[in-house]
Coordinates of C-alpha atoms in Angstrom, one line a residue:
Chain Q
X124 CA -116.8 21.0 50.0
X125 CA -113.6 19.4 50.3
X126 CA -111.0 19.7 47.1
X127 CA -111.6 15.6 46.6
X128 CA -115.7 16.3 46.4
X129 CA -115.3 18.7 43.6
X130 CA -112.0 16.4 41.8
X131 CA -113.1 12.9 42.2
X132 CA -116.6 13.0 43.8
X133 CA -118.7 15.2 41.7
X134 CA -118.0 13.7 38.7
X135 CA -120.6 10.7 40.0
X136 CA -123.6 13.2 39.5
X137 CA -124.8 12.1 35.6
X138 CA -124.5 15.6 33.9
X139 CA -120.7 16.6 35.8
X140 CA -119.9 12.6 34.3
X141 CA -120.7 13.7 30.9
X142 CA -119.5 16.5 30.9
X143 CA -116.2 15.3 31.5
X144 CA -116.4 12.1 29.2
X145 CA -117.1 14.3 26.1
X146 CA -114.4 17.5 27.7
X147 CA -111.6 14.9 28.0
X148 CA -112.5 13.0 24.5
X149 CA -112.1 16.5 23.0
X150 CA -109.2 18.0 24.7
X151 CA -107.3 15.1 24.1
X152 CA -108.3 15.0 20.4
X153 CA -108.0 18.6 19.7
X154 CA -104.4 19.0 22.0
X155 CA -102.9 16.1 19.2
X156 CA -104.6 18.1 16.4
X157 CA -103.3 21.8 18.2
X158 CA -100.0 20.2 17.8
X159 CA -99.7 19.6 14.0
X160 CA -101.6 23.2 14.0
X161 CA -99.0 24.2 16.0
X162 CA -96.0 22.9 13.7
X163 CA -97.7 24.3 10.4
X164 CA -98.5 27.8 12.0
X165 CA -102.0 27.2 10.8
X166 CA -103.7 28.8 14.4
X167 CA -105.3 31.7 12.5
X168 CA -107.1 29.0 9.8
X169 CA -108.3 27.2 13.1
X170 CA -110.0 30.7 14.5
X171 CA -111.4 30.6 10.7
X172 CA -112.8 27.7 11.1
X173 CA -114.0 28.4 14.5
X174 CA -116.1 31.3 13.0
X175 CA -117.2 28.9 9.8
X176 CA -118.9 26.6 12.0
X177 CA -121.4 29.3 13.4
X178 CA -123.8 29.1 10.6
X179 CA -123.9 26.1 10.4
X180 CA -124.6 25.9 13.8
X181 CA -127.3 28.5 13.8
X182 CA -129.3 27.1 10.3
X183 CA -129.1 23.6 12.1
X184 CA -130.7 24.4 15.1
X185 CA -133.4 26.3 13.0
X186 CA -134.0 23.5 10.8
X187 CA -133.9 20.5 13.7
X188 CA -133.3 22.3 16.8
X189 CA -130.8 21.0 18.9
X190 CA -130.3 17.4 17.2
X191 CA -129.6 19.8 14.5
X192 CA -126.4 21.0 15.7
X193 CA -123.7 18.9 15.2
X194 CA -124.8 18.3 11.5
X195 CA -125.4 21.5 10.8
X196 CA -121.9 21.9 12.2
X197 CA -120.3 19.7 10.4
X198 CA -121.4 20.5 7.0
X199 CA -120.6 24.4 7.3
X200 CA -117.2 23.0 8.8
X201 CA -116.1 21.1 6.2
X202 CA -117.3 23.5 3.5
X203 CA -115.0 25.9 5.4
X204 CA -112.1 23.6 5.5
X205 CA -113.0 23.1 1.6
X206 CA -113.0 26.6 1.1
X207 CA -110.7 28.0 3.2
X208 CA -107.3 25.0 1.7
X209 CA -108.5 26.1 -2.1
X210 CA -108.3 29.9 -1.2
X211 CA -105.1 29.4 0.5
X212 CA -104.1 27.2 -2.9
X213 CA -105.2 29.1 -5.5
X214 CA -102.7 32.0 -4.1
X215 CA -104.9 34.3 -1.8
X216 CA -102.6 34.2 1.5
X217 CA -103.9 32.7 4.5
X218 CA -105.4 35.8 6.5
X219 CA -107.1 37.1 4.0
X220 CA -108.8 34.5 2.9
X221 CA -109.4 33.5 6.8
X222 CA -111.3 37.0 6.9
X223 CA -113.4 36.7 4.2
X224 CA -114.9 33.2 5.5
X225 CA -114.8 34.4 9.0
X226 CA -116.6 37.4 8.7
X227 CA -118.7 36.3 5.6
X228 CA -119.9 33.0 7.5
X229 CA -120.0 34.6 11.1
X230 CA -122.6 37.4 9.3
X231 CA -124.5 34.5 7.8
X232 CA -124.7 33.0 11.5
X233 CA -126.0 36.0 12.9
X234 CA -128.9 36.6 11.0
X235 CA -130.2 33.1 10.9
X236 CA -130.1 33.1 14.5
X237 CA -132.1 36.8 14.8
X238 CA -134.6 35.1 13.6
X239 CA -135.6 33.3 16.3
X240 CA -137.7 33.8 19.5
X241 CA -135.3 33.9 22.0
X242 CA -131.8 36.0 20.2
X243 CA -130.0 36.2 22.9
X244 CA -130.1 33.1 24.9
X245 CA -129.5 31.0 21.8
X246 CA -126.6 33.4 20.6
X247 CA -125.0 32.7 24.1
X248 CA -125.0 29.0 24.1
X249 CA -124.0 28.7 20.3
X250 CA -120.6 30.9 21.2
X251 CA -119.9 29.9 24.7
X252 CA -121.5 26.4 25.0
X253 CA -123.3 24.5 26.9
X254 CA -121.2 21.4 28.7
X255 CA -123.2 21.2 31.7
X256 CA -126.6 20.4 29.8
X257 CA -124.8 17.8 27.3
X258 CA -127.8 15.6 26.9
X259 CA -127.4 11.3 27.6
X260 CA -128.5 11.3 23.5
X261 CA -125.7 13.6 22.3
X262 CA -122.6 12.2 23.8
X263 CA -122.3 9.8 21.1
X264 CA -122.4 11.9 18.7
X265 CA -119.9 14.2 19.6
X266 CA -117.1 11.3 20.7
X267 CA -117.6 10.1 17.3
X268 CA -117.2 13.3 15.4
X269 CA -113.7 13.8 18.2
X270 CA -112.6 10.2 17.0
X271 CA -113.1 11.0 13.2
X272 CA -110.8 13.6 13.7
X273 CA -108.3 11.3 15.4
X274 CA -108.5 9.0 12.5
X275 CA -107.7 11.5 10.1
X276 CA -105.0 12.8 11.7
X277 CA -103.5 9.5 12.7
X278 CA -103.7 8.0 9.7
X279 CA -101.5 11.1 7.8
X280 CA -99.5 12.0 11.1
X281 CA -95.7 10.9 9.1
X282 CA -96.5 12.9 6.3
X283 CA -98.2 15.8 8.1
X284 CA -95.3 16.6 10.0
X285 CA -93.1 15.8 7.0
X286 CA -94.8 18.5 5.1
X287 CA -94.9 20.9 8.4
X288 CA -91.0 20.6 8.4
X289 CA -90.6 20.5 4.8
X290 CA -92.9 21.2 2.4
X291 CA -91.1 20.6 -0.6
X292 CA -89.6 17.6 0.8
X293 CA -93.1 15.8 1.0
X294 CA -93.6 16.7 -2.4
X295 CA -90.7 15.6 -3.9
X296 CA -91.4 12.4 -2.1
X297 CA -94.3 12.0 -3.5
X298 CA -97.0 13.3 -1.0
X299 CA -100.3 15.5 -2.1
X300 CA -99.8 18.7 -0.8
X301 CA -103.7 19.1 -1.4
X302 CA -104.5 15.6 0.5
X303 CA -102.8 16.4 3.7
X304 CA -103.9 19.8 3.9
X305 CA -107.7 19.1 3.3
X306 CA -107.3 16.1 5.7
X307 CA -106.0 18.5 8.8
X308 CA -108.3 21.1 8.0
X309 CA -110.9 18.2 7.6
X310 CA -109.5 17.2 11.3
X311 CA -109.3 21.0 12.8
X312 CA -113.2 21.6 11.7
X313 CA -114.5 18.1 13.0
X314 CA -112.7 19.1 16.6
X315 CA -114.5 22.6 16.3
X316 CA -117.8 21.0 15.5
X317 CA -117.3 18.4 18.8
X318 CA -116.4 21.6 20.5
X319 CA -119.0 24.2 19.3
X320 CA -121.8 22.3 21.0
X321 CA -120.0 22.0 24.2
X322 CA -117.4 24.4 25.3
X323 CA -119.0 27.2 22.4
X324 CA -117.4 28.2 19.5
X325 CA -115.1 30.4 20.2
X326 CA -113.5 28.6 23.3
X327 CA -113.0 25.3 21.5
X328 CA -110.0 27.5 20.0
X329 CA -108.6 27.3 22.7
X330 CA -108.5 23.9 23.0
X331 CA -106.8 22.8 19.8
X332 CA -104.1 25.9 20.3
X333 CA -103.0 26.2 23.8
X334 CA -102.1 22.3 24.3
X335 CA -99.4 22.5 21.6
X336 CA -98.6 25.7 22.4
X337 CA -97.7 24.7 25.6
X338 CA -95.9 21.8 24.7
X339 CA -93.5 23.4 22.4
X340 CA -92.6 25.5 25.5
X341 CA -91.9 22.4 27.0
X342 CA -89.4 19.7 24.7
X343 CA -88.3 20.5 21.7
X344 CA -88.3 16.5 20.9
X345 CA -91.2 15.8 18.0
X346 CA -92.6 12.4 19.2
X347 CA -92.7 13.9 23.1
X348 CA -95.2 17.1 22.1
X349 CA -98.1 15.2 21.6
X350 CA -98.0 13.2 25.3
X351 CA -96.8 16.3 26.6
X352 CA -100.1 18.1 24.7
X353 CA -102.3 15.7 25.6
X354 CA -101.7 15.5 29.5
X355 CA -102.0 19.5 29.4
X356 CA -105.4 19.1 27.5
X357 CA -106.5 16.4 30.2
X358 CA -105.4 17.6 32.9
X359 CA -106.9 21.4 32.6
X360 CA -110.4 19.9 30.9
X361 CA -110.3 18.0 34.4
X362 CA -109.2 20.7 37.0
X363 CA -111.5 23.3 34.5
X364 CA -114.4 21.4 35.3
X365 CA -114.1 20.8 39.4
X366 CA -113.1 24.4 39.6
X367 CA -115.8 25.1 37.9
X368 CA -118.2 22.9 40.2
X369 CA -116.6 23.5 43.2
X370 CA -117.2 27.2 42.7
X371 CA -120.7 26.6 41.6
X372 CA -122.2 24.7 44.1
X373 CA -119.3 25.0 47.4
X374 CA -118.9 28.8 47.3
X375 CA -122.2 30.0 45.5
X376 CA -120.3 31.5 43.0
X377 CA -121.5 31.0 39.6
X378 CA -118.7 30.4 36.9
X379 CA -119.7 29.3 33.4
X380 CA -118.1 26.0 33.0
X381 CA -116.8 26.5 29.6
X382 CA -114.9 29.8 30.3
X383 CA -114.0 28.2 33.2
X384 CA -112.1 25.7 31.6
X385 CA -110.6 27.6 28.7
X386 CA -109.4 30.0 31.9
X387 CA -107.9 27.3 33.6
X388 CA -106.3 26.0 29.9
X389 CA -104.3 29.1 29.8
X390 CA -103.9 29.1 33.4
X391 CA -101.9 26.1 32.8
X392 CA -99.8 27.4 29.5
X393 CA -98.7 30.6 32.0
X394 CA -97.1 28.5 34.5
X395 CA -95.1 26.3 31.7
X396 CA -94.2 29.9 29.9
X397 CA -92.9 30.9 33.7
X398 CA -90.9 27.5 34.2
X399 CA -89.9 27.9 30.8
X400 CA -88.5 31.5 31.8
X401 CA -87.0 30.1 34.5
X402 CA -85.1 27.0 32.7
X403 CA -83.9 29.5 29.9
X404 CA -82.5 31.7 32.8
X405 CA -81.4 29.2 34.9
X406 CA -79.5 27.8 31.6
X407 CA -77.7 31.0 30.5
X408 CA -76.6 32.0 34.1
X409 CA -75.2 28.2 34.0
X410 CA -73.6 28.9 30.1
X411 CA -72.1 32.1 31.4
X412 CA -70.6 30.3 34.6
X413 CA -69.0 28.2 32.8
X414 CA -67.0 31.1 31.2
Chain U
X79 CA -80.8 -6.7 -10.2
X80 CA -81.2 -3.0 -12.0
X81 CA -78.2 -3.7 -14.0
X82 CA -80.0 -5.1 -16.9
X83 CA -80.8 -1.8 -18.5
X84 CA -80.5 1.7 -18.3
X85 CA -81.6 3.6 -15.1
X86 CA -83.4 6.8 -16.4
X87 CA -84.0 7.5 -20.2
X88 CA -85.1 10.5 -21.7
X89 CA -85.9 11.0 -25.6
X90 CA -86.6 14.1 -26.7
X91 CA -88.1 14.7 -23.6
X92 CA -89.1 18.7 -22.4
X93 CA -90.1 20.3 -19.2
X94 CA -92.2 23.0 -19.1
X95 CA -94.1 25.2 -15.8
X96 CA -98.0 25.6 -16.8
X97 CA -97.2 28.7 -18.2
X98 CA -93.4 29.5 -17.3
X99 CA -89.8 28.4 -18.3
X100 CA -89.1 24.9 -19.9
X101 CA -85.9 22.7 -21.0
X102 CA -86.6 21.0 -24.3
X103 CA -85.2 18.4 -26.7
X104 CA -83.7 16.3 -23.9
X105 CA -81.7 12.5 -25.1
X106 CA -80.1 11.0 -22.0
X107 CA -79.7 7.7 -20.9
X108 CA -77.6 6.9 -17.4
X109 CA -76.6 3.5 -16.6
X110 CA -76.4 2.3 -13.2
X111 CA -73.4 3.8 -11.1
X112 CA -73.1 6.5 -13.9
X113 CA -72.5 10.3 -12.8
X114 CA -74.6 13.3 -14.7
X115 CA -73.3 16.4 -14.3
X116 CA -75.9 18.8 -15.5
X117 CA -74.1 22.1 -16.8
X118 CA -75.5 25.1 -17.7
X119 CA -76.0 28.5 -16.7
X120 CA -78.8 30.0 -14.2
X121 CA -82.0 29.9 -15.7
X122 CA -80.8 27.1 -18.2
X123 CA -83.6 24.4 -17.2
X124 CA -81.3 22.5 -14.2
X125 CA -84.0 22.3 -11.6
X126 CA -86.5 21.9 -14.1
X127 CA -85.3 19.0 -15.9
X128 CA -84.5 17.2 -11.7
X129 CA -88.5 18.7 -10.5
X130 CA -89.1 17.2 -14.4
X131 CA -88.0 13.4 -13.6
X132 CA -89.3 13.6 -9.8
X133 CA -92.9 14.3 -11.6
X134 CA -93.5 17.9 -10.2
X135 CA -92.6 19.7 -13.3
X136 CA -94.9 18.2 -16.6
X137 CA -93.2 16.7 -19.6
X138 CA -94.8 18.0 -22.3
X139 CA -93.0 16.6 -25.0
X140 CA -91.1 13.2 -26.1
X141 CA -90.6 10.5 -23.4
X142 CA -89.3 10.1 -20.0
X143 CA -88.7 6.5 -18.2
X144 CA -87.2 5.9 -14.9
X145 CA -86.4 1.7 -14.3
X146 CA -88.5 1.4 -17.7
X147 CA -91.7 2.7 -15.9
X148 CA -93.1 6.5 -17.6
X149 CA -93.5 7.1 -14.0
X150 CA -91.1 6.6 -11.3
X151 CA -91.9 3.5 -9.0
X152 CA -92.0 4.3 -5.2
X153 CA -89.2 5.4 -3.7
X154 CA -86.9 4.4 -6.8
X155 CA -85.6 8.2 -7.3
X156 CA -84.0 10.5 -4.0
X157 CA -84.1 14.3 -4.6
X158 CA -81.6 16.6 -2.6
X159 CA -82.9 19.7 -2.9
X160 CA -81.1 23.1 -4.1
X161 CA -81.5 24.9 -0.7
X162 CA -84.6 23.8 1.5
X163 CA -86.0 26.7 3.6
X164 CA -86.3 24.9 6.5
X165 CA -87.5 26.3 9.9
X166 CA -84.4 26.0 12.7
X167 CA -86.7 25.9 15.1
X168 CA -88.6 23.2 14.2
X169 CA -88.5 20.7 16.9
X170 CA -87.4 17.8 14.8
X171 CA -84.0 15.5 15.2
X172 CA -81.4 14.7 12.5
X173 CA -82.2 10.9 12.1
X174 CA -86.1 12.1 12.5
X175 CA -85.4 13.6 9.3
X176 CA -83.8 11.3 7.5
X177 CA -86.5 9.2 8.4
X178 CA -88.4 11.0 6.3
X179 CA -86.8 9.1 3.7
X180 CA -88.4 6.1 3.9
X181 CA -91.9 7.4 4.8
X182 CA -92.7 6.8 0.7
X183 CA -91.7 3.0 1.2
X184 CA -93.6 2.8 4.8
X185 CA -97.2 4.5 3.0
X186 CA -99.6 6.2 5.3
X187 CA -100.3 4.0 8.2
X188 CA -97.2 1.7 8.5
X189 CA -94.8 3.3 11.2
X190 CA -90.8 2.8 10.9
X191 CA -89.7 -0.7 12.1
X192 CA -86.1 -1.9 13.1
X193 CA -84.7 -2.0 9.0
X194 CA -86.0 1.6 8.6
X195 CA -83.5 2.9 11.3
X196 CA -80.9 0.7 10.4
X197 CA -81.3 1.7 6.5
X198 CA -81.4 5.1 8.6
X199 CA -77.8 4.9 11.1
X200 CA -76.4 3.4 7.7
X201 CA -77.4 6.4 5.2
X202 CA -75.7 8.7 8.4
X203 CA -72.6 6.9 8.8
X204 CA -72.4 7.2 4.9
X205 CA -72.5 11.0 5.1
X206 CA -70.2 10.5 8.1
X207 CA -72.8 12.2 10.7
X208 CA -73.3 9.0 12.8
X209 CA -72.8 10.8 16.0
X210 CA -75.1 13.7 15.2
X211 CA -78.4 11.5 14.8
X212 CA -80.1 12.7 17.8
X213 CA -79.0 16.6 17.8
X214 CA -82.1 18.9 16.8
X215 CA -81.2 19.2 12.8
X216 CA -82.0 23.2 13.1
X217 CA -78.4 23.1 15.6
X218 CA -76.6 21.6 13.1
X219 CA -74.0 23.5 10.8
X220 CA -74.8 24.3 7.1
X221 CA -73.0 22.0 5.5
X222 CA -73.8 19.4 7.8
X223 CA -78.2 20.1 7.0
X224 CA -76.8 19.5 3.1
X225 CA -75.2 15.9 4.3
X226 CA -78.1 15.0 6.7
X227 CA -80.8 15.9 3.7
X228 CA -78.3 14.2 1.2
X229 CA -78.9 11.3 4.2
X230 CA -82.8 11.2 3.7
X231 CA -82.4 11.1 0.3
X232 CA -80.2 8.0 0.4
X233 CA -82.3 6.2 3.2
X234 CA -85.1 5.7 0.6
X235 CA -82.5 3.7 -1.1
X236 CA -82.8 5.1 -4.5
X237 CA -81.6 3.9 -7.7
X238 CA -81.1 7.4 -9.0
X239 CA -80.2 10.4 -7.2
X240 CA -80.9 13.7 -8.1
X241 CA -78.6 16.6 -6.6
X242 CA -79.8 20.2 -7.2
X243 CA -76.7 22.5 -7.2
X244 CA -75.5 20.2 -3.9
X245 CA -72.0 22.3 -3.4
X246 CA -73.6 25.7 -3.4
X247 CA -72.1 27.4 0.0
X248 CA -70.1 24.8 1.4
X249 CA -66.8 24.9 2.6
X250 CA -63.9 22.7 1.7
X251 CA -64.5 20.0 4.4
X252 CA -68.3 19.8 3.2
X253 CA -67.2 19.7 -0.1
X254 CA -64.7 16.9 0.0
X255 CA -67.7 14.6 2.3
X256 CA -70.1 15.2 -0.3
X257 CA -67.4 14.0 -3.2
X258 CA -66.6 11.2 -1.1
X259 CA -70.3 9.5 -0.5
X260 CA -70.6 10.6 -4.6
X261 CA -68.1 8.0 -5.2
X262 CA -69.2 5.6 -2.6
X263 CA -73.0 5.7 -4.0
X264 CA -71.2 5.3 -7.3
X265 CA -69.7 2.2 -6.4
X266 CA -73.1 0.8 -5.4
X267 CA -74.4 1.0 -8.8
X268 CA -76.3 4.3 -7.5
X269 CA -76.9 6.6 -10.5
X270 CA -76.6 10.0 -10.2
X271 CA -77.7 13.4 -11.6
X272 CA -76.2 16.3 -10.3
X273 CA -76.8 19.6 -11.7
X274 CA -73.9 22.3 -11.0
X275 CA -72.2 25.4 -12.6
X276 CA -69.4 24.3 -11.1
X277 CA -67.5 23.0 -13.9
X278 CA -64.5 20.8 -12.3
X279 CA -67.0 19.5 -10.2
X280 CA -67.9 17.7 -13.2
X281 CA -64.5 16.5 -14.3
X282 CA -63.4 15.1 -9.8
X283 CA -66.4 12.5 -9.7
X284 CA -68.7 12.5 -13.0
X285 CA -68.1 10.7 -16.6
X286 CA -70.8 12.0 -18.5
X287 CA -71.9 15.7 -18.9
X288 CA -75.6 16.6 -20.2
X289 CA -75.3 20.6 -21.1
X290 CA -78.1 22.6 -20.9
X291 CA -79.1 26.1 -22.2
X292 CA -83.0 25.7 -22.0
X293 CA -82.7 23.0 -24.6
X294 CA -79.8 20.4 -24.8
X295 CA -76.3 21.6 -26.2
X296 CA -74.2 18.7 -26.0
X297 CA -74.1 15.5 -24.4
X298 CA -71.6 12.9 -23.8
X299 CA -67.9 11.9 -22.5
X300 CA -66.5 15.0 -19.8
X301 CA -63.7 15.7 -22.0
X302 CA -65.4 15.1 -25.1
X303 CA -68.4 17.9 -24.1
X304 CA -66.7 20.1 -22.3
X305 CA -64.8 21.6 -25.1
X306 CA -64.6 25.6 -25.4
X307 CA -67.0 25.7 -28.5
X308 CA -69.5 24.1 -26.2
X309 CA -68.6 25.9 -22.8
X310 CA -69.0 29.5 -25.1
X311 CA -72.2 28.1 -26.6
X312 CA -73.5 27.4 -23.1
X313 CA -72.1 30.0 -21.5
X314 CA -71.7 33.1 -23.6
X315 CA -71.3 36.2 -21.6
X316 CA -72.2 33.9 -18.8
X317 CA -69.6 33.6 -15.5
X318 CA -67.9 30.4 -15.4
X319 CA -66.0 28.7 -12.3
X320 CA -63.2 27.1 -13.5
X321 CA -60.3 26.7 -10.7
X322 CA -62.5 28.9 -7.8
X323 CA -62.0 31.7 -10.4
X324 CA -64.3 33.3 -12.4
X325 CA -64.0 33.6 -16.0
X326 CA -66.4 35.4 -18.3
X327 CA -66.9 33.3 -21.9
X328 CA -67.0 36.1 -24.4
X329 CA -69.6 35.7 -27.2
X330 CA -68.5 34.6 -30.7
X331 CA -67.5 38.0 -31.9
X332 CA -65.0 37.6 -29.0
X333 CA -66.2 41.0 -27.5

């Protein structure tokens, strides 16, 4: 198979063409949520969430099976987000109350699924996804749940970073503290539930934190971060997906798409941490030149 | 315009944290173009009574109006913070900050148009850091963070300014900017509330002086308040700058 079969070509077969429709809704959404995430230092409430969603995911594919997923999802999500802003309010720091709900919900998660005939192959796709099966009926759903999260984020993006920068600040100019926070968590969970059912629940994490991780490595100009984030998302949910395919089907190796992707993610943050190196280098041998 | 009545009026008003410190029987009114210094020792209710008028610290007690409104109209009162912990990392401009200014005029979804940055260049040239408006803010010198938050506060074009402790830390070339837009904002008809224990601060740029010691102790005229009864009163046992030196007010007993 030549590299423009598996880039351009096998994204005419149905399932590879939704696959990437919902992957590059998502990673574009979550790399413009990753970045706000990124500017509050809010990455371990993400992984919270992350684990939040599990029940949820787990009680909704009991009760409906898999048109019970993304509802089930959502719900559990939100609750966490819910949960996890009024811990953090009411004065229990962050981690803490991020391990609590993680390993309170995560627990829940587990023995709901236990329950069912076949543990461990629904345990696998719940955590790790399922992108290559995304059925015609359930891309919908899960571009709409990535495009409320882009509403609620682009509707509070001044004051969000506003409040990353300075928190006092926004509330001395009048902004809710409580608002914007439960609006980006809101945001954060919403991207985890589009993610859960497609790239599993623990990879979407990477998704929302290695875009604006990445981008921070590469301007430190606030309105370029989220382009910069965004073509990182793209571009890797793309390359993920044909490497994935082109190992698949041209060499007979058999990579799981989703950890495929997420590897190919933070294959992409390593070679902007190594240009990074090399600028910062490059710039101090110039500095002491000068001298 | 503003000049028909008094800009901020408090009667009887206090201040109070659920549950911690307060300031209490409060009478002030400030005109427009009028300077406040706030004087009183730490712990005396300074950053209460500003947090009190910006809304984030409750009045409990009497009344508090700002334009004639019990709560202050969008974008009406600017806040300069005592000493914002702000990251230097943070990937964020100087005239992206002092944007900021005018996100409470702008609401959620309108984004800055062609006025907003020319309220903005204007509120930088003001505080004389024209030239620094695209240099990451966490580069910039101490003194010159004060001046560019002092910039946000004035790009939301207030009609009262609050200034918590504003000379804290800076050196004299700082200091004498920050006098110098005082008295330019003054000219405007911008009034101003600037709390300080920096006593001759209060005699270079303000007229009247509100002294505070948890409740009010006098209020009025500088020379007129400032008077050693009332400076002891304030003060007693209490370190005072006069003259960059230090005094120590001795108590009544003159101990």
């Amino acid at each position: 198979m030549s590299p423009g079969d598996a880039l351009f070509a096998a994204f005419a077969l149905p399932f590879m063409g939704r696959a990437l429709l919902v992957l590059l809704v998502l990673s574009v959404v979550a790399a413009v949520v990753g970045v706000l995430v990124n500017l509050r230092g809010l990455e371990f409430v993400s992984d919270g969430l992350t684990h939040a969603v599990f029940p949820g995911l787990a009680i909704g594919l009991a009760v409906g099976g898999t048109a019970g997923l993304v509802p089930g999802a959502a719900i559990a999500a939100l609750a966490g987000a819910v949960l996890l802003t009024l811990f953090v309010r009411a004065g229990v720091t962050s981690d803490a109350a991020v391990a609590v709900v993680l390993t309170a919900t995560f627990s829940v998660g587990v023995i709901v699924v236990s329950r069912s005939d076949d543990y461990a192959g629904e345990l696998e796709a719940l955590l790790f996804g399922r992108v290559l099966t995304i059925a015609p009926g359930d891309v919908v759903p899960l571009v709409v749940v990535a495009l409320a999260a882009a509403a609620l984020v682009a509707a509070t993006m001044k004051q969000q970073v506003f409040r990353a920068f300075d928190p006092q600040g926004s509330r001395a100019a009048g902004d809710r503290g409580l608002v914007l926070d439960l609006v980006l968590n809101g945001a954060i969970a919403l991207v985890v539930v589009a993610g859960a059912s497609t790239v599993g629940t623990l990879l979407v994490l990477a998704l929302l934190i290695v875009p604006g991780a990445a981008a921070r490595l590469a301007s430190e100009r606030l309105w370029r971060l989220f382009p910069v984030a965004v073509a990182v998302g793209a571009v890797s949910a793309w390359l993920g997906l044909a490497l994935g395919f082109a190992a698949s089907v041209g060499a007979g190796v058999d990579l799981p798409a989703g950890a495929t992707v997420v590897a190919v993610f933070v294959a992409v943050y390593a070679l902007m941490l190594v240009g990074r190196l090399v600028r910062d280098r490059a710039a101090r041998a110039a500095a002491a030149g000068e001298r | 315009m503003s000049d028909v009545g008094p800009v901020l009026v408090l009667k009887g008003a206090a201040f109070r944290h659920p549950g911690g410190a307060g300031v209490t029987e409060l009478r002030l009114s400030v005109r427009p173009g009028e300077a406040v210094a706030v004087i009183g020792p730490n712990g005396a209710g300074k950053s209460t009574l500003l947090r009190g008028i910006l809304g984030l610290v409750p009045l409990v007690d009497g009344e508090l109006r700002v334009a004639g409104a019990s709560h202050a109209p969008d974008g009406m009162v600017g806040f300069l913070p005592q000493s914002a912990e702000l990251d230097p990392d943070f990937p964020i401009s100087l005239e992206q900050v002092v944007m900021q200014g005018r996100y409470r005029r702008l609401g959620l979804l309108r984004w800055p148009g062609r006025h907003d940055r020319q309220v903005v260049r204007a509120a930088l040239e003001t505080v004389g850091l024209a030239d620094r408006a695209r240099r990451r803010f966490g580069e910039l010198s101490g003194g010159q963070r004060q001046r560019g938050l002092l910039a946000r506060a004035l790009a939301s074009e207030p009609a009262l300014l609050l200034l918590d402790e504003p000379f804290n830390g800076l050196d004299q070339a700082n200091r004498d900017a920050l006098l110098d837009t005082i008295r330019t904002l003054k000219s405007r008809g911008v009034a101003i509330l600037v709390s300080t224990h920096d006593l001759e601060l209060a005699r270079e740029v303000c007229d009247t002086v509100l002294l505070i010691n948890e409740s009010q102790v006098g209020c009025g005229p500088v020379d007129d308040v400032l008077t050693l009864e009332n400076v002891q009163e304030c003060f007693e046992g209490v370190g005072v700058e006069i003259d960059e030196h230090t005094v120590v007010v001795p108590d009544h007993e003159g101990h």
